[in-house]
PDB file of C-alpha atoms in Angstrom:
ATOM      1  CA  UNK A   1       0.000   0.000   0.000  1.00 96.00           C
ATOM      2  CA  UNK A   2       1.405   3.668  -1.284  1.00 97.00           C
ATOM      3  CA  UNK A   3       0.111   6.544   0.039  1.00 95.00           C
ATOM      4  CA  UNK A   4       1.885   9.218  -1.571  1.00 93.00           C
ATOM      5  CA  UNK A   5       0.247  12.112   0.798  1.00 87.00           C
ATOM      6  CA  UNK A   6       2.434  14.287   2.646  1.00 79.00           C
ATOM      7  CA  UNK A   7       1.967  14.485   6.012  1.00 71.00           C
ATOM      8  CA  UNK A   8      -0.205  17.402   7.291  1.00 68.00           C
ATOM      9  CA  UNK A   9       1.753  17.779  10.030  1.00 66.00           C
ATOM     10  CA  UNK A  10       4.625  18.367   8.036  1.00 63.00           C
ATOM     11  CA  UNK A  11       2.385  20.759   5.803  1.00 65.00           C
ATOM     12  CA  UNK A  12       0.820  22.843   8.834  1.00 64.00           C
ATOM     13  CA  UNK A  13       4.653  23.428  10.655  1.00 59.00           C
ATOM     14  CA  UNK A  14       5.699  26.459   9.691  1.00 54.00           C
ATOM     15  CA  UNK A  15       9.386  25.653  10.471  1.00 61.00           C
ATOM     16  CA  UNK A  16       9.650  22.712   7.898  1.00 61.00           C
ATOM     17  CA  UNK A  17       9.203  25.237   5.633  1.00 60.00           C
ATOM     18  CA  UNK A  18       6.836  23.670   3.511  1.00 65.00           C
ATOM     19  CA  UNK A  19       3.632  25.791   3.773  1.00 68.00           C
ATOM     20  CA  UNK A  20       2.423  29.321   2.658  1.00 67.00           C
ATOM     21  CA  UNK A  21       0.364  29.874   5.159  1.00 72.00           C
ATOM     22  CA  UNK A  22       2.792  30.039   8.332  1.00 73.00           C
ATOM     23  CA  UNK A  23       6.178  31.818   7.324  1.00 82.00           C
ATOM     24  CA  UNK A  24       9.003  30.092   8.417  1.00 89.00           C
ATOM     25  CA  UNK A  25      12.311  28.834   6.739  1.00 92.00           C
ATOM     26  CA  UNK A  26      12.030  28.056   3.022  1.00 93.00           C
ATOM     27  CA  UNK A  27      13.273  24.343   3.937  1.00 91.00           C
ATOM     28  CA  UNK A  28      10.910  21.599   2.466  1.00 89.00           C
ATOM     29  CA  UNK A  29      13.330  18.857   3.286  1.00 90.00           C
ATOM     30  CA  UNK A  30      11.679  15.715   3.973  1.00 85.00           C
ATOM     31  CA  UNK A  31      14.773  14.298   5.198  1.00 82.00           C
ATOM     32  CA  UNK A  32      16.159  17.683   6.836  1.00 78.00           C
ATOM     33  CA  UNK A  33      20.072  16.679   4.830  1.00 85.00           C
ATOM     34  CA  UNK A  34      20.910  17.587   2.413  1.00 89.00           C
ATOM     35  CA  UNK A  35      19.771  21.208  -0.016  1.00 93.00           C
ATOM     36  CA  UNK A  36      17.161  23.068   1.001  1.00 94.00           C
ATOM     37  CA  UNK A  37      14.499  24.824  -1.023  1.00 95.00           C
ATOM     38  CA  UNK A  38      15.850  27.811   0.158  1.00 96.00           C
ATOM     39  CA  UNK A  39      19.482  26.807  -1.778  1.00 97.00           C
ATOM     40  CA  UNK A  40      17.597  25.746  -5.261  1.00 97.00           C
ATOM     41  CA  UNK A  41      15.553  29.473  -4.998  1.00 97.00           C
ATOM     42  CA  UNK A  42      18.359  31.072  -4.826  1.00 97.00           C
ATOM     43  CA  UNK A  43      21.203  29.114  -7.042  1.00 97.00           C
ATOM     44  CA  UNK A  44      18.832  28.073  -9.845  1.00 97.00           C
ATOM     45  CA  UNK A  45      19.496  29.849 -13.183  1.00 97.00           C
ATOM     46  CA  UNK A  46      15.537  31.431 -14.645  1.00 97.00           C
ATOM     47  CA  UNK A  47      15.617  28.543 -17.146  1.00 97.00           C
ATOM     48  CA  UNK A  48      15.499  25.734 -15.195  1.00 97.00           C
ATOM     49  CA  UNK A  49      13.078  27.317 -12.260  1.00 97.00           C
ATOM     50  CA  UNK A  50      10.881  27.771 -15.195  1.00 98.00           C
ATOM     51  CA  UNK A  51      11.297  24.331 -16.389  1.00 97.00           C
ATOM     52  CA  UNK A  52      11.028  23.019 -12.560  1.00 98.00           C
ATOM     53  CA  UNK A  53       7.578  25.047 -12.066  1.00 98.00           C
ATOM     54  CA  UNK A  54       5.867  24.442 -15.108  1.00 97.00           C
ATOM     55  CA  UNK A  55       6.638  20.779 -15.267  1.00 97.00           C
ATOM     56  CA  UNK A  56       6.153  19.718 -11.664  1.00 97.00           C
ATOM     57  CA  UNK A  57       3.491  22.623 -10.457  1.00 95.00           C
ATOM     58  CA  UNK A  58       1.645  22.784 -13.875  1.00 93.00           C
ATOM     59  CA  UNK A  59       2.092  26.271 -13.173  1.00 95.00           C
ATOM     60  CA  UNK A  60       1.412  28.698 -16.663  1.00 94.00           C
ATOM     61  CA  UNK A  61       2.906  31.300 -15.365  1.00 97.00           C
ATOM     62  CA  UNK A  62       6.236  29.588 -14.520  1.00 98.00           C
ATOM     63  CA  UNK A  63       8.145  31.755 -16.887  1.00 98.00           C
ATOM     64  CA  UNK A  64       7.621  35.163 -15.123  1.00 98.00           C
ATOM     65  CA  UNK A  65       7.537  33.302 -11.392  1.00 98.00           C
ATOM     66  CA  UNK A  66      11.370  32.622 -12.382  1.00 98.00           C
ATOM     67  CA  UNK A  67      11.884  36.049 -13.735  1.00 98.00           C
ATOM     68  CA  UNK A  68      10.245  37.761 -10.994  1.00 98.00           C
ATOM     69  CA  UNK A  69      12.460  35.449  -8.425  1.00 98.00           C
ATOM     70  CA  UNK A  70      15.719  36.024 -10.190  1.00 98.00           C
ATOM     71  CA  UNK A  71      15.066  39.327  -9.397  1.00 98.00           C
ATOM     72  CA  UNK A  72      14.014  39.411  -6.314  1.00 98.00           C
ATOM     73  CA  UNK A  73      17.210  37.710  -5.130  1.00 97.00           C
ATOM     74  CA  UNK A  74      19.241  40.058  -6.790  1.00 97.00           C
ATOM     75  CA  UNK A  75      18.310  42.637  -3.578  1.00 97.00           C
ATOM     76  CA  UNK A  76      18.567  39.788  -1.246  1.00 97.00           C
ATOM     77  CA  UNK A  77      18.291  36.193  -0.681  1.00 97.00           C
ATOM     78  CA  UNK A  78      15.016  34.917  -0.565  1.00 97.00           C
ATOM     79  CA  UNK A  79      14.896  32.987   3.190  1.00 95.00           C
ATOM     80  CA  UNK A  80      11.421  32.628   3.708  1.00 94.00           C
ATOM     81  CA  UNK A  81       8.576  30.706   2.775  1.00 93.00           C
ATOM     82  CA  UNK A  82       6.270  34.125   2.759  1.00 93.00           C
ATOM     83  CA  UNK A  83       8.737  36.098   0.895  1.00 96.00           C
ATOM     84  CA  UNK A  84       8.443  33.224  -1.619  1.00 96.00           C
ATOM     85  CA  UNK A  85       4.666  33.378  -1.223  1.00 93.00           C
ATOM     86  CA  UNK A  86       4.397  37.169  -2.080  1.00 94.00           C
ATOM     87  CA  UNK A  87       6.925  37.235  -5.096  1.00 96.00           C
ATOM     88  CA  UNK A  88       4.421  34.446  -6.122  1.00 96.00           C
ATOM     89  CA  UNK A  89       1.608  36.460  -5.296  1.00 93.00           C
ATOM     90  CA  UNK A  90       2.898  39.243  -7.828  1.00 95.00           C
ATOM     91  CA  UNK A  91       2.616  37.319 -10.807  1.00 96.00           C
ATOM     92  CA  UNK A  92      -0.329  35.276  -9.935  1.00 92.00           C
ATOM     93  CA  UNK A  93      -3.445  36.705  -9.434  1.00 85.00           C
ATOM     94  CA  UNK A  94      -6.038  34.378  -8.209  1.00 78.00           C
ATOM     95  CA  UNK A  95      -9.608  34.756  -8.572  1.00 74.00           C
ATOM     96  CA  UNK A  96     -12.493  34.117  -6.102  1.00 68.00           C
ATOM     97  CA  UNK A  97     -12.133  30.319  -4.671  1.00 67.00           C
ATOM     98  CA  UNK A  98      -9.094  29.871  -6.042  1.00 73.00           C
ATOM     99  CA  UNK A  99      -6.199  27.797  -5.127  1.00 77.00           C
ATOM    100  CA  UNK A 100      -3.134  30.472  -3.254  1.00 83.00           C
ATOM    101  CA  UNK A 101      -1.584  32.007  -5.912  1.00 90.00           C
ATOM    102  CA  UNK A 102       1.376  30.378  -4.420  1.00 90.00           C
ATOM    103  CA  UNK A 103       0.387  26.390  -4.500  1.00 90.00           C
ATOM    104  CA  UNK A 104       1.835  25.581  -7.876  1.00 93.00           C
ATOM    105  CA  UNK A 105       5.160  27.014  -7.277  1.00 96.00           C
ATOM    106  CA  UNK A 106       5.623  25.349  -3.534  1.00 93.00           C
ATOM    107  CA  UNK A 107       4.656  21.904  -4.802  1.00 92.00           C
ATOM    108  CA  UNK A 108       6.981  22.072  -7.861  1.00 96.00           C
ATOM    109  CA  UNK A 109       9.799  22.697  -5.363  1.00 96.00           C
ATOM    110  CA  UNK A 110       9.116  20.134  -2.738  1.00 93.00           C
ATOM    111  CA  UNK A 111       8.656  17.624  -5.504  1.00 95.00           C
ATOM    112  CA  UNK A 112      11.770  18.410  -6.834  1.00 97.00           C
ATOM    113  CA  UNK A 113      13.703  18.883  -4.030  1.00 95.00           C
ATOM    114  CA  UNK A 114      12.752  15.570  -2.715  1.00 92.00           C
ATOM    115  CA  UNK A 115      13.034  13.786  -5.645  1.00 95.00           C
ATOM    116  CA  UNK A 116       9.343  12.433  -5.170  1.00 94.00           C
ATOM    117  CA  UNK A 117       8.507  11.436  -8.347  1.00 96.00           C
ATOM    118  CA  UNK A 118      11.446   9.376  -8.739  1.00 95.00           C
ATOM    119  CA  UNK A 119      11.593   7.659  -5.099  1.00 95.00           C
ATOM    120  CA  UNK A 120       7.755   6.526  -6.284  1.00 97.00           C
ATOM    121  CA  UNK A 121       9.197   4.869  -9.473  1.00 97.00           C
ATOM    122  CA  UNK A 122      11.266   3.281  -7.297  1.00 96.00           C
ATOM    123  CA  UNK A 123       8.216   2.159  -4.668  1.00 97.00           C
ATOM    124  CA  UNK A 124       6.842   0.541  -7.804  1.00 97.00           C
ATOM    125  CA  UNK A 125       9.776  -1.378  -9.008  1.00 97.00           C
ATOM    126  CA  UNK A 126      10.182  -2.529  -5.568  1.00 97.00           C
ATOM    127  CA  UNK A 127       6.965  -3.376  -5.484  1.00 97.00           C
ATOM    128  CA  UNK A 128       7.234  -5.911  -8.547  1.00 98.00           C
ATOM    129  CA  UNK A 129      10.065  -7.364  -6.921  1.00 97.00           C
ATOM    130  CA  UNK A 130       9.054  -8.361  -3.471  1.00 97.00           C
ATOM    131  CA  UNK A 131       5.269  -9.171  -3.964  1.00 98.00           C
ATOM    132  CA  UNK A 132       4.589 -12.923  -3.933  1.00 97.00           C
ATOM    133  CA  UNK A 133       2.197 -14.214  -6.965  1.00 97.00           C
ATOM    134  CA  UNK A 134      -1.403 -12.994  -6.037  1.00 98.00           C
ATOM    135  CA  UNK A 135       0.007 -10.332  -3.819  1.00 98.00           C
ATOM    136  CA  UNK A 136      -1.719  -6.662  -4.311  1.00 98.00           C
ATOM    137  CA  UNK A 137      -0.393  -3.288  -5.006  1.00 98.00           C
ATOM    138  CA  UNK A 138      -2.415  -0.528  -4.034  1.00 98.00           C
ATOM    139  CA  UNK A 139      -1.454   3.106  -4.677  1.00 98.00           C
ATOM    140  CA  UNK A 140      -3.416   6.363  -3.862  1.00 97.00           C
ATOM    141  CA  UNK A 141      -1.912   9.346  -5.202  1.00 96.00           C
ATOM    142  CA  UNK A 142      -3.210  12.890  -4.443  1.00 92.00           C
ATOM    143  CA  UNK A 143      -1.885  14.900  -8.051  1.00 90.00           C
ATOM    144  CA  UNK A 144      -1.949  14.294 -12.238  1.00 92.00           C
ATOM    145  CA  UNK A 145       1.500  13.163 -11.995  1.00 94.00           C
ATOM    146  CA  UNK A 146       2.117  11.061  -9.896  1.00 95.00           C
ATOM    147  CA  UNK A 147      -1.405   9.310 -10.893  1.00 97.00           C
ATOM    148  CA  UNK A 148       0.009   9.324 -14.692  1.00 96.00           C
ATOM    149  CA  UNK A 149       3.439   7.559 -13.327  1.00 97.00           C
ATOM    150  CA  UNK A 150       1.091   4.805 -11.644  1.00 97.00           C
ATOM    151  CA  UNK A 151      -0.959   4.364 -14.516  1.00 97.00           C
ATOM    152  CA  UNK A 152       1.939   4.330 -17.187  1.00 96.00           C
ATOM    153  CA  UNK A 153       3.763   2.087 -14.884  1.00 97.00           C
ATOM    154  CA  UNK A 154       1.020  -0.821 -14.176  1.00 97.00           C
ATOM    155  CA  UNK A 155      -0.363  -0.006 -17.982  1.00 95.00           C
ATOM    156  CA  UNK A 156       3.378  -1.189 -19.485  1.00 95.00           C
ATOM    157  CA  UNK A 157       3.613  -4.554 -16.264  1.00 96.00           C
ATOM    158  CA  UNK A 158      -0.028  -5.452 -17.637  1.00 93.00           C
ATOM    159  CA  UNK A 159       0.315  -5.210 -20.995  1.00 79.00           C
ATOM    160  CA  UNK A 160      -0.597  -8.206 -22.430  1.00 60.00           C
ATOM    161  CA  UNK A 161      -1.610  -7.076 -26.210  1.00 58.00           C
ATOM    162  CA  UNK A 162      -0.901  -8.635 -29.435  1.00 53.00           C
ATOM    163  CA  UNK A 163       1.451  -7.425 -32.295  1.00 53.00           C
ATOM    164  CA  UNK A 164      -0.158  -5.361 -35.262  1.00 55.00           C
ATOM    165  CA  UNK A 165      -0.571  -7.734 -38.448  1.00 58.00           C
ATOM    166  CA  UNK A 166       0.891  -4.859 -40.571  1.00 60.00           C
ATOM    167  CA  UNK A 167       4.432  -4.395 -38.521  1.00 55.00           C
ATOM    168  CA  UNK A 168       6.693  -6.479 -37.711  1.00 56.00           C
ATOM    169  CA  UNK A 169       6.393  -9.226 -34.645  1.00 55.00           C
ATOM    170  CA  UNK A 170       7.775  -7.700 -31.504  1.00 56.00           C
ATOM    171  CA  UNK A 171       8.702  -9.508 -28.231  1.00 59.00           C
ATOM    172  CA  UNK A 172       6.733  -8.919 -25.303  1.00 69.00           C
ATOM    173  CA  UNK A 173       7.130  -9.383 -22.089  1.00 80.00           C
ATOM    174  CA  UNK A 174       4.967 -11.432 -20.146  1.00 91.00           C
ATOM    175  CA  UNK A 175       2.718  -9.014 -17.750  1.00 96.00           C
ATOM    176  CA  UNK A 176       4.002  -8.799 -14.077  1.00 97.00           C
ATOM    177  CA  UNK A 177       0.503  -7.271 -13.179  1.00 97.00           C
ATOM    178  CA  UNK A 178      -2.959  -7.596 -13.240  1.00 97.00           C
ATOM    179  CA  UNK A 179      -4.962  -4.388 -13.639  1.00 97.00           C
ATOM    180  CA  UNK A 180      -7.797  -4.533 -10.861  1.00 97.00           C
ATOM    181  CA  UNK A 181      -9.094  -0.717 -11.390  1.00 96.00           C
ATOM    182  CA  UNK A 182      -9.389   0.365 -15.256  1.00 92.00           C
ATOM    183  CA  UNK A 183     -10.207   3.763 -14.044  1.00 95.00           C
ATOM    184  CA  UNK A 184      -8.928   4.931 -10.741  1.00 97.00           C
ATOM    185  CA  UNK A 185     -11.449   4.922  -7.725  1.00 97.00           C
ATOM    186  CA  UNK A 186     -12.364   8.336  -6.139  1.00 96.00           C
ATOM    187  CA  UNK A 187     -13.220   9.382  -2.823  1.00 96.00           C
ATOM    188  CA  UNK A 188     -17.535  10.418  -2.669  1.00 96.00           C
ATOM    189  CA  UNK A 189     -18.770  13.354  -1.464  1.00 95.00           C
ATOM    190  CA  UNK A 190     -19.328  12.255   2.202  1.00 96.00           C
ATOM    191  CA  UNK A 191     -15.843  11.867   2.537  1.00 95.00           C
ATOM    192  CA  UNK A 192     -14.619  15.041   0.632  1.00 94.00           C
ATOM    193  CA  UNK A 193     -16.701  16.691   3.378  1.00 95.00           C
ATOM    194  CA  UNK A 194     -15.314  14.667   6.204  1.00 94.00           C
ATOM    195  CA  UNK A 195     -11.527  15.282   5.387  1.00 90.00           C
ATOM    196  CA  UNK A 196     -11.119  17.904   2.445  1.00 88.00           C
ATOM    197  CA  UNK A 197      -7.580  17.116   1.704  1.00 84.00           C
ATOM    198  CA  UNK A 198      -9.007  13.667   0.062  1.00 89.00           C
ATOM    199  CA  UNK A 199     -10.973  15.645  -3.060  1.00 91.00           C
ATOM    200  CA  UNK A 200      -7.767  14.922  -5.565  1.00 92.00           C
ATOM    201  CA  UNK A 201      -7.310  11.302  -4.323  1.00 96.00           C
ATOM    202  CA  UNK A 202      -7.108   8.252  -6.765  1.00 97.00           C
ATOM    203  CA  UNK A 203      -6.871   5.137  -5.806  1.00 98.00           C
ATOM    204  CA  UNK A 204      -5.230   2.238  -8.306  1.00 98.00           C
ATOM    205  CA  UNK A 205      -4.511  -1.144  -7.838  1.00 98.00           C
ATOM    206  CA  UNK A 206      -3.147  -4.620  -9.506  1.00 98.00           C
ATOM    207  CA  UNK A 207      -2.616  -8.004  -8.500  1.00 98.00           C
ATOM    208  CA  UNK A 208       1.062  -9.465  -8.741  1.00 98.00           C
ATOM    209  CA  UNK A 209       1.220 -12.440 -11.536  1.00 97.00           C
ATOM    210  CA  UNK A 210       3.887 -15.310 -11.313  1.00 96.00           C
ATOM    211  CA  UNK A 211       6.040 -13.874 -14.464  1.00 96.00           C
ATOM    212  CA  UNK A 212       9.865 -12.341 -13.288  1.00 94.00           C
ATOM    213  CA  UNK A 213       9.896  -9.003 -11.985  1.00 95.00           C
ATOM    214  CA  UNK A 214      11.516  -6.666 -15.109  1.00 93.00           C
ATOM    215  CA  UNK A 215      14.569  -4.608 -14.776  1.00 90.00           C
ATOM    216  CA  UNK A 216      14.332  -0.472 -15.367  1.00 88.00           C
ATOM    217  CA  UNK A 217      10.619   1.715 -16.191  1.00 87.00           C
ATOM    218  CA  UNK A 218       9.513   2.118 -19.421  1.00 87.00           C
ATOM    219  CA  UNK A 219      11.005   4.979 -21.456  1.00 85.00           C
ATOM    220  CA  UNK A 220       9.330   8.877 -20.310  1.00 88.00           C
ATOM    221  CA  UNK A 221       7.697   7.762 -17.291  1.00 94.00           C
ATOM    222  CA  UNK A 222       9.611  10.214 -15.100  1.00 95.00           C
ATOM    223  CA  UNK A 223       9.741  13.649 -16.595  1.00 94.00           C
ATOM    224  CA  UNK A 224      13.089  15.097 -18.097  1.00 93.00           C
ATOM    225  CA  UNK A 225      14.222  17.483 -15.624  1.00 95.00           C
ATOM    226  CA  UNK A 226      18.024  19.057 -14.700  1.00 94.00           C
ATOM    227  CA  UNK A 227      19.347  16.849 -11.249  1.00 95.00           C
ATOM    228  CA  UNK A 228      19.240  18.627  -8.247  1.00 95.00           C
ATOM    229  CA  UNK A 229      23.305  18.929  -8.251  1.00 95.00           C
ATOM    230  CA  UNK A 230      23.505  21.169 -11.804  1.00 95.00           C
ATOM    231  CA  UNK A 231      20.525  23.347 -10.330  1.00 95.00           C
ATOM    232  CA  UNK A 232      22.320  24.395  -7.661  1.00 94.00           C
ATOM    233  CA  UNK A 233      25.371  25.424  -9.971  1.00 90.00           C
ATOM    234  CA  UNK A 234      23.600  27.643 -11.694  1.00 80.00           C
TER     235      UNK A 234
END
């Protein structure tokens, strides 16, 4: 069982430095080693803050976010997670019931930062490896992408279709999977009311067959970004 939430308590401390809504320390570390958000805000050439903000905040304004904090830190480092918010807040402006202007941005950063997309890719391979024949995988996932990395992944393990009669025969592998959900399950309305934070939930699942577990993820399941290590050069 995945459940690729992060932790509201994480979320609602304003010294992990992962919300908006309580200034503290633009942190975001999971782990508390390593880079901090802070570090990639302020080292990160425009170009790949852009690239980090549009791809893993689906954020359409990405391009002048980056511009507007490339200059901001030109005055001073940003430090904070409400400076962040309000250079945000400059360049997106929200409209009544809204998300904050600011969401977009903050999730791109954590995600990158942590490397979440890529430790779930790993959860999954894992997953083929150690689950016994008849053994379940069950992910919920709370955003597009990682719900698109789930569904890629167990779509490519369960694929059990046929060559085309007009190309040439290709090899297949044998599925590792068993799709159990063809469309992913969402939470009703009675529990959207009782706990809020479950409205973007899907739920997927698959049922482990007896074929070998296969090495690597199939090709442009993780997005092409820079690493974390040529950010922070600049």
């Amino acid at each position: 069982m995945l459940d690729l939430g992060v932790s509201s308590m994480q979320l609602d401390s304003g010294k992990r430095g992962f919300s908006f809504r309580h200034d503290g320390p633009l942190d975001m570390r999971m782990s508390r080693d390593g880079a901090s958000a802070a570090d990639v805000v302020n080292a990160a050439n425009e170009r790949d803050l852009a690239g980090i903000i549009f791809t893993l905040g689906e954020e359409r304004h990405s391009r002048a976010i980056a511009r507007a904090i490339v200059n901001a830190r030109i005055i001073a480092p940003i430090a904070t997670t409400h400076e962040l918010a309000q250079i945000v807040a400059t360049i997106v402006r929200p409209r009544a019931g809204d998300i904050h202007p600011a969401t977009r941005t903050f999730q791109a950063l954590r995600i990158f930062l942590n490397d979440e997309l890529g430790e779930l890719a790993a959860a999954l391979q894992a997953a083929e490896r150690i689950l016994k024949p008849g053994g379940r995988l069950v992910v919920v996932s709370f955003h597009s992408l990682e719900d698109r990395i789930v569904k890629n992944f167990l779509a490519d393990r369960g694929d059990t279709r046929g060559g085309s009669r007009h190309a040439p025969e290709v090899r297949r592998h044998a599925p590792t999977f068993q799709v159990l959900t063809k469309r992913p399950l969402m939470p009703e309305d009675d529990e959207v009311a009782r706990n809020p934070r479950a409205r973007s939930a899907k739920l997927r699942a698959a049922e482990r067959t007896e074929d070998a577990a296969r090495r690597g993820v199939p090709a442009n399941l993780l997005p092409h970004l820079p690493t974390l290590s040529s950010v922070l050069k600049g």
